[in-house]
Amino acid sequence: MEKTRKSNKRLQTAKELSRVVADYYKECGAAKADGRPVGWMPPMNGAIEIFYAMDLQPVFPENWSPVCAAFGLTPDNFDVSEGMGYSRDLCGYLRNIIGYVNGPINDPSFPLGSLPAPDIILSPGGGCIPVMKIFHALERRFPEAKVLTSDLPQVAVEDIQEHHIKYAVEQINRLVAFLTEVTGRKLDMNRLSEVVQLSDRACALWDEIMTYRRFIPAPFSAAEMGIMFVMVTRQGTRIAVDFLEKVLAEIKERAANGIGVIENEKIRLFWDNIPLWYNMGVFNYFEKMDGVVVAETYSAAWSLRLDTSNPIRALALKSLMSYPLVSCVSIKKRREMVLKACRDYHIDGVVLHRNKSCVPITLGQMNIKKELEETLGIPSVIIDADHMDDRNFSTAQFQTRIDAFMETLHAKKQSLAMKIP
Amino acid sequence: MAVSVTSPFVQALNTHAETLTSLVEEGRKAMGYFCHYTPVELIHASGLIPVRISGGPGDVEMAYNLAPDFICPYMKRGLEKALAGNYRFLSGLVQGYTCDIACGMANIWADNIDGDLFHILPLPYEDTEESRRYLQIEYRNLIDKLSDLGGNFSDSSLEASLDIYARIRTHILEFYQKQFEGKLPLSSSELWQVIQAGFVSVPETYLDMLEELQAELISLPVPDPTGVPVLISGSLIESPNILDFLESRGGRIVADDLCSGMRSASTTSRSSSDPIERLADLHFNRFPCPSRSRAEDRLPLIQQLIEKSGARGVVFIFQKFCTPHLSDYPFLSDQLKADGIPSVMIELDESWQADAQMGTRLEGLFEIIEG
């Protein structure tokens, strides 16, 4: 197995994803010429719907990092940021994007046309520290951009109360007022309502797609996780809905016809934490041992349905919940989510990616591991890696651990089968 | 001579576990916290003793069963000590969301350490009318939780706690003012001991100790300054040895930007009839931690400290894997360099041992400054 590798995809619609990705970045590049101001923002909040509703162009630097990883461009970006004094111990998203904006951003040969410079920056107070620091560095790099510092205290999902929602609603209203002031555009509430309905439709489709993971054999695996791209960049648009409808139709058909990812699926796995963006091929590694990575934590952040009758409140709630759901803000909720997924999807074993680039997701994993064993009797294995920096990933160590883990899972399954009369 | 005036503080530090255990056995309650964004006044006003968790130098073994190795030594060691039973006297933890690790670790404590209350306070970042309203509701929620624990809160008890802590902060800032002026008859490690003792002592007792120390300092001679004056910047220093090491290599610490140092005392509140408003002031007026601010907000404050103290260089002393400080370091060091202030960055693990390479780098900095 190579250190960096793309995954083998089975879904025809997932293969269409490259067009969807290219179209999005083409649209970003054309935005200024088309008269649409460009705003850089963190993902997983309600700003995207506001942007699409106001016909502004949202750009997600965090999401650009996996794109750079897929093209093998992160090492050069790391060189730039590390040369500036950023420690190798910092999150890979941070080092990549700071390296990129201070390095090759204006290189015309950069894949997908590179990113357009921001007219607007939404700088988060809230979320994780690396993302907050990324945006501080972006403010420094693009001093001409208009900046809004958002303020969204991190509260565990199970502790959200009315005053949290009220505060988040005030923040959404503040964002709208700011965008109106700096772009001269007004938010049409009917248009926002349409956008939120599309966003909720995408979430509903996403949820439905995820339910097909309970089928044995699994009609698709974590290797196809790239479909999440539309949930990050296209929420609130017809593009996301159309794409996900196609994905759903294909998955339904595969499930109905018993078509799995591999012919002889014996072991079903769950992946916790962000994938290795430079080596999505690791998901295929399990297949030679009849294993399929059926589900993963990261996809859960996009399963938040929106109350379309109250768009602003719905976006406030989405903004409050997305980050805590997948991080250490709400370890309890995350643990429940992982356990539920393991039950629903008939999981045999869990791979816990101890991710040097993401401490908020890594913290709490050991409690999840313990609970999996004690409550569900599901074994798990820890692999040490990094979602962005392949220097923190050892192929040999990964293979050794996974080979041994898969052997254990096969043996366990065999012994269970022998006990059944 | 200085050893004798700080010995009550050294003793308070060395015996705090026994002291607090006795108090708890007598019916008091103690509440842990990680950093000074926790409203200690509110805990104290509810009748509990706020106790800052310490890590300190040592090994990490049990904590690795619950947390990865790539988090700061402070959090690893704090958890290690809790798992070893060193914090049995606590009734739980109250921690504001400052850095990601503080939040995650509070949740890990909640799952693995005995206690009645583990509360994470979702703190606002921006100082606005709305955020102040929001913060006051959060404070009221915390008061309710502390009351459920047997706390006995009233507005007048909060007034009293605010006053006690304000007096403590005033004393500490006076020590720093003397340090800026070269008139503090304490070494940096002695000042460190004085401040750390406050994190684990009953505030009323600590205030008495500070007042006594202030009186005694007047008669102490101030040693002639030697060494290159520097400011140290970072999060927590958990061993005074590193300060002695720095000074043994030719430096002289004249100011700090540390959350275990001056930052813990640097905040103010307006006089207001509403004590909760005063508490909110303290939150928003803090000398900010990099986990809650831009480097651009911290730079002028560091520049002021340099100017006041006459520091000619900066030593960034970071705990390994400290994302907030490591993220701000490139900008801060560049800006200071542009001001003609050279700096060096050293990172320390849970052993808190300085090595020869660090010594060489420090000596290099001091030589550059001295030309």
mmCIF file of N, CA and C in Angstrom, chain B residues 185-261:
data_model
loop_
_atom_site.group_PDB
_atom_site.id
_atom_site.type_symbol
_atom_site.label_atom_id
_atom_site.label_comp_id
_atom_site.label_asym_id
_atom_site.label_seq_id
_atom_site.Cartn_x
_atom_site.Cartn_y
_atom_site.Cartn_z
ATOM 1 N N PRO B 185 12.259 42.713 45.937
ATOM 2 C CA PRO B 185 13.322 41.921 46.567
ATOM 3 C C PRO B 185 13.038 40.414 46.551
ATOM 4 N N LEU B 186 12.409 39.957 45.490
ATOM 5 C CA LEU B 186 12.142 38.521 45.338
ATOM 6 C C LEU B 186 12.695 38.074 43.991
ATOM 7 N N SER B 187 13.164 36.838 43.975
ATOM 8 C CA SER B 187 13.595 36.299 42.677
ATOM 9 C C SER B 187 12.347 35.909 41.884
ATOM 10 N N SER B 188 12.538 35.626 40.602
ATOM 11 C CA SER B 188 11.391 35.246 39.762
ATOM 12 C C SER B 188 10.739 33.970 40.260
ATOM 13 N N SER B 189 11.566 33.032 40.710
ATOM 14 C CA SER B 189 10.964 31.768 41.177
ATOM 15 C C SER B 189 10.226 31.985 42.505
ATOM 16 N N GLU B 190 10.691 32.927 43.318
ATOM 17 C CA GLU B 190 9.958 33.231 44.557
ATOM 18 C C GLU B 190 8.606 33.890 44.231
ATOM 19 N N LEU B 191 8.631 34.806 43.277
ATOM 20 C CA LEU B 191 7.361 35.437 42.879
ATOM 21 C C LEU B 191 6.410 34.367 42.340
ATOM 22 N N TRP B 192 6.969 33.440 41.583
ATOM 23 C CA TRP B 192 6.163 32.319 41.047
ATOM 24 C C TRP B 192 5.481 31.567 42.197
ATOM 25 N N GLN B 193 6.257 31.278 43.255
ATOM 26 C CA GLN B 193 5.694 30.534 44.398
ATOM 27 C C GLN B 193 4.578 31.323 45.080
ATOM 28 N N VAL B 194 4.804 32.618 45.203
ATOM 29 C CA VAL B 194 3.788 33.473 45.850
ATOM 30 C C VAL B 194 2.471 33.401 45.069
ATOM 31 N N ILE B 195 2.576 33.494 43.749
ATOM 32 C CA ILE B 195 1.348 33.517 42.936
ATOM 33 C C ILE B 195 0.679 32.148 42.899
ATOM 34 N N GLN B 196 1.467 31.092 42.733
ATOM 35 C CA GLN B 196 0.860 29.747 42.640
ATOM 36 C C GLN B 196 0.121 29.387 43.928
ATOM 37 N N ALA B 197 0.641 29.838 45.059
ATOM 38 C CA ALA B 197 -0.006 29.507 46.333
ATOM 39 C C ALA B 197 -1.451 30.009 46.353
ATOM 40 N N GLY B 198 -1.685 31.125 45.690
ATOM 41 C CA GLY B 198 -3.032 31.686 45.661
ATOM 42 C C GLY B 198 -4.030 30.802 44.931
ATOM 43 N N PHE B 199 -3.532 29.980 44.022
ATOM 44 C CA PHE B 199 -4.458 29.141 43.244
ATOM 45 C C PHE B 199 -5.003 27.970 44.060
ATOM 46 N N VAL B 200 -4.323 27.659 45.176
ATOM 47 C CA VAL B 200 -4.738 26.466 45.935
ATOM 48 C C VAL B 200 -5.032 26.798 47.411
ATOM 49 N N SER B 201 -5.158 28.095 47.704
ATOM 50 C CA SER B 201 -5.405 28.477 49.098
ATOM 51 C C SER B 201 -6.804 29.066 49.249
ATOM 52 N N VAL B 202 -7.294 29.061 50.468
ATOM 53 C CA VAL B 202 -8.548 29.759 50.767
ATOM 54 C C VAL B 202 -8.271 31.251 50.555
ATOM 55 N N PRO B 203 -9.074 31.952 49.748
ATOM 56 C CA PRO B 203 -8.740 33.338 49.380
ATOM 57 C C PRO B 203 -8.515 34.272 50.570
ATOM 58 N N GLU B 204 -9.327 34.128 51.623
ATOM 59 C CA GLU B 204 -9.165 35.018 52.783
ATOM 60 C C GLU B 204 -7.787 34.811 53.422
ATOM 61 N N THR B 205 -7.389 33.550 53.543
ATOM 62 C CA THR B 205 -6.090 33.234 54.139
ATOM 63 C C THR B 205 -4.972 33.774 53.247
ATOM 64 N N TYR B 206 -5.146 33.583 51.963
ATOM 65 C CA TYR B 206 -4.129 34.021 51.004
ATOM 66 C C TYR B 206 -3.969 35.542 51.035
ATOM 67 N N LEU B 207 -5.100 36.237 51.146
ATOM 68 C CA LEU B 207 -5.040 37.700 51.204
ATOM 69 C C LEU B 207 -4.240 38.156 52.432
ATOM 70 N N ASP B 208 -4.474 37.501 53.549
ATOM 71 C CA ASP B 208 -3.704 37.834 54.765
ATOM 72 C C ASP B 208 -2.206 37.615 54.518
ATOM 73 N N MET B 209 -1.893 36.501 53.870
ATOM 74 C CA MET B 209 -0.478 36.187 53.590
ATOM 75 C C MET B 209 0.152 37.265 52.697
ATOM 76 N N LEU B 210 -0.614 37.710 51.720
ATOM 77 C CA LEU B 210 -0.091 38.740 50.801
ATOM 78 C C LEU B 210 0.148 40.059 51.540
ATOM 79 N N GLU B 211 -0.793 40.391 52.436
ATOM 80 C CA GLU B 211 -0.657 41.662 53.163
ATOM 81 C C GLU B 211 0.568 41.634 54.067
ATOM 82 N N GLU B 212 0.772 40.504 54.674
ATOM 83 C CA GLU B 212 1.950 40.341 55.524
ATOM 84 C C GLU B 212 3.229 40.448 54.678
ATOM 85 N N LEU B 213 3.190 39.819 53.532
ATOM 86 C CA LEU B 213 4.368 39.852 52.659
ATOM 87 C C LEU B 213 4.676 41.287 52.211
ATOM 88 N N GLN B 214 3.624 42.009 51.828
ATOM 89 C CA GLN B 214 3.820 43.408 51.401
ATOM 90 C C GLN B 214 4.551 44.191 52.493
ATOM 91 N N ALA B 215 4.109 43.979 53.736
ATOM 92 C CA ALA B 215 4.713 44.717 54.857
ATOM 93 C C ALA B 215 6.170 44.327 55.033
ATOM 94 N N GLU B 216 6.438 43.037 54.869
ATOM 95 C CA GLU B 216 7.819 42.565 55.085
ATOM 96 C C GLU B 216 8.760 42.998 53.961
ATOM 97 N N LEU B 217 8.219 43.115 52.765
ATOM 98 C CA LEU B 217 9.065 43.453 51.621
ATOM 99 C C LEU B 217 9.705 44.836 51.761
ATOM 100 N N ILE B 218 8.995 45.715 52.466
ATOM 101 C CA ILE B 218 9.478 47.094 52.605
ATOM 102 C C ILE B 218 10.885 47.135 53.209
ATOM 103 N N SER B 219 11.110 46.249 54.159
ATOM 104 C CA SER B 219 12.403 46.306 54.852
ATOM 105 C C SER B 219 13.492 45.457 54.179
ATOM 106 N N LEU B 220 13.133 44.763 53.119
ATOM 107 C CA LEU B 220 14.137 43.889 52.484
ATOM 108 C C LEU B 220 14.986 44.643 51.466
ATOM 109 N N PRO B 221 16.274 44.391 51.432
ATOM 110 C CA PRO B 221 17.109 45.049 50.426
ATOM 111 C C PRO B 221 16.858 44.465 49.034
ATOM 112 N N VAL B 222 16.977 45.325 48.062
ATOM 113 C CA VAL B 222 16.796 44.862 46.678
ATOM 114 C C VAL B 222 18.171 44.550 46.094
ATOM 115 N N PRO B 223 18.377 43.320 45.640
ATOM 116 C CA PRO B 223 19.707 42.987 45.098
ATOM 117 C C PRO B 223 19.993 43.769 43.808
ATOM 118 N N ASP B 224 21.277 44.028 43.562
ATOM 119 C CA ASP B 224 21.642 44.720 42.319
ATOM 120 C C ASP B 224 21.257 43.847 41.127
ATOM 121 N N PRO B 225 20.642 44.460 40.128
ATOM 122 C CA PRO B 225 20.211 43.639 38.986
ATOM 123 C C PRO B 225 21.394 43.131 38.167
ATOM 124 N N THR B 226 21.336 41.870 37.819
ATOM 125 C CA THR B 226 22.340 41.313 36.899
ATOM 126 C C THR B 226 21.606 40.513 35.848
ATOM 127 N N GLY B 227 22.177 40.465 34.674
ATOM 128 C CA GLY B 227 21.575 39.667 33.605
ATOM 129 C C GLY B 227 20.792 40.535 32.642
ATOM 130 N N VAL B 228 20.531 39.958 31.476
ATOM 131 C CA VAL B 228 19.828 40.672 30.403
ATOM 132 C C VAL B 228 18.333 40.673 30.710
ATOM 133 N N PRO B 229 17.714 41.854 30.777
ATOM 134 C CA PRO B 229 16.286 41.889 31.119
ATOM 135 C C PRO B 229 15.404 41.326 30.003
ATOM 136 N N VAL B 230 14.584 40.353 30.366
ATOM 137 C CA VAL B 230 13.688 39.747 29.363
ATOM 138 C C VAL B 230 12.282 39.587 29.914
ATOM 139 N N LEU B 231 11.338 39.513 28.979
ATOM 140 C CA LEU B 231 9.956 39.181 29.309
ATOM 141 C C LEU B 231 9.747 37.727 28.929
ATOM 142 N N ILE B 232 9.020 36.983 29.759
ATOM 143 C CA ILE B 232 8.686 35.616 29.358
ATOM 144 C C ILE B 232 7.200 35.544 29.035
ATOM 145 N N SER B 233 6.901 34.770 27.997
ATOM 146 C CA SER B 233 5.529 34.710 27.499
ATOM 147 C C SER B 233 5.128 33.259 27.278
ATOM 148 N N GLY B 234 3.918 32.920 27.692
ATOM 149 C CA GLY B 234 3.441 31.548 27.487
ATOM 150 C C GLY B 234 2.179 31.295 28.277
ATOM 151 N N SER B 235 1.900 30.035 28.537
ATOM 152 C CA SER B 235 0.687 29.718 29.294
ATOM 153 C C SER B 235 1.044 29.533 30.764
ATOM 154 N N LEU B 236 1.169 28.275 31.201
ATOM 155 C CA LEU B 236 1.536 28.046 32.602
ATOM 156 C C LEU B 236 2.984 27.613 32.700
ATOM 157 N N ILE B 237 3.659 28.144 33.691
ATOM 158 C CA ILE B 237 4.956 27.596 34.070
ATOM 159 C C ILE B 237 4.660 26.719 35.276
ATOM 160 N N GLU B 238 5.032 25.453 35.184
ATOM 161 C CA GLU B 238 4.670 24.531 36.268
ATOM 162 C C GLU B 238 5.862 24.100 37.110
ATOM 163 N N SER B 239 7.007 24.697 36.833
ATOM 164 C CA SER B 239 8.155 24.416 37.688
ATOM 165 C C SER B 239 9.031 25.667 37.737
ATOM 166 N N PRO B 240 9.363 26.139 38.932
ATOM 167 C CA PRO B 240 10.197 27.346 39.010
ATOM 168 C C PRO B 240 11.621 27.089 38.515
ATOM 169 N N ASN B 241 11.977 25.808 38.380
ATOM 170 C CA ASN B 241 13.342 25.488 37.928
ATOM 171 C C ASN B 241 13.666 26.121 36.585
ATOM 172 N N ILE B 242 12.663 26.196 35.740
ATOM 173 C CA ILE B 242 12.915 26.729 34.393
ATOM 174 C C ILE B 242 13.255 28.226 34.476
ATOM 175 N N LEU B 243 12.658 28.902 35.465
ATOM 176 C CA LEU B 243 12.956 30.327 35.647
ATOM 177 C C LEU B 243 14.390 30.499 36.148
ATOM 178 N N ASP B 244 14.751 29.645 37.110
ATOM 179 C CA ASP B 244 16.129 29.697 37.626
ATOM 180 C C ASP B 244 17.127 29.367 36.523
ATOM 181 N N PHE B 245 16.737 28.389 35.695
ATOM 182 C CA PHE B 245 17.624 27.980 34.599
ATOM 183 C C PHE B 245 17.878 29.155 33.651
ATOM 184 N N LEU B 246 16.779 29.843 33.308
ATOM 185 C CA LEU B 246 16.894 30.989 32.392
ATOM 186 C C LEU B 246 17.828 32.053 32.991
ATOM 187 N N GLU B 247 17.642 32.305 34.277
ATOM 188 C CA GLU B 247 18.447 33.362 34.905
ATOM 189 C C GLU B 247 19.897 32.903 35.093
ATOM 190 N N SER B 248 20.090 31.579 35.249
ATOM 191 C CA SER B 248 21.467 31.074 35.396
ATOM 192 C C SER B 248 22.248 31.189 34.088
ATOM 193 N N ARG B 249 21.509 31.299 32.963
ATOM 194 C CA ARG B 249 22.180 31.403 31.661
ATOM 195 C C ARG B 249 22.410 32.852 31.230
ATOM 196 N N GLY B 250 22.114 33.769 32.100
ATOM 197 C CA GLY B 250 22.440 35.160 31.781
ATOM 198 C C GLY B 250 21.248 36.071 31.593
ATOM 199 N N GLY B 251 20.034 35.558 31.824
ATOM 200 C CA GLY B 251 18.848 36.405 31.672
ATOM 201 C C GLY B 251 18.357 36.911 33.021
ATOM 202 N N ARG B 252 17.509 37.910 32.966
ATOM 203 C CA ARG B 252 16.850 38.394 34.181
ATOM 204 C C ARG B 252 15.397 38.670 33.816
ATOM 205 N N ILE B 253 14.488 37.950 34.473
ATOM 206 C CA ILE B 253 13.069 38.090 34.133
ATOM 207 C C ILE B 253 12.532 39.371 34.773
ATOM 208 N N VAL B 254 12.058 40.269 33.926
ATOM 209 C CA VAL B 254 11.556 41.543 34.454
ATOM 210 C C VAL B 254 10.051 41.716 34.248
ATOM 211 N N ALA B 255 9.450 40.793 33.496
ATOM 212 C CA ALA B 255 8.000 40.867 33.277
ATOM 213 C C ALA B 255 7.540 39.529 32.738
ATOM 214 N N ASP B 256 6.256 39.246 32.897
ATOM 215 C CA ASP B 256 5.747 38.031 32.264
ATOM 216 C C ASP B 256 4.373 38.241 31.661
ATOM 217 N N ASP B 257 4.128 37.428 30.656
ATOM 218 C CA ASP B 257 2.825 37.326 30.001
ATOM 219 C C ASP B 257 2.442 35.854 30.115
ATOM 220 N N LEU B 258 2.114 35.437 31.327
ATOM 221 C CA LEU B 258 1.826 34.031 31.614
ATOM 222 C C LEU B 258 0.459 33.911 32.267
ATOM 223 N N CYS B 259 -0.246 32.830 31.976
ATOM 224 C CA CYS B 259 -1.545 32.683 32.640
ATOM 225 C C CYS B 259 -1.355 32.183 34.067
ATOM 226 N N SER B 260 -0.155 31.671 34.376
ATOM 227 C CA SER B 260 0.128 31.346 35.780
ATOM 228 C C SER B 260 0.843 32.511 36.448
ATOM 229 N N GLY B 261 0.905 33.637 35.763
ATOM 230 C CA GLY B 261 1.601 34.797 36.306
ATOM 231 C C GLY B 261 0.734 36.028 36.246
#
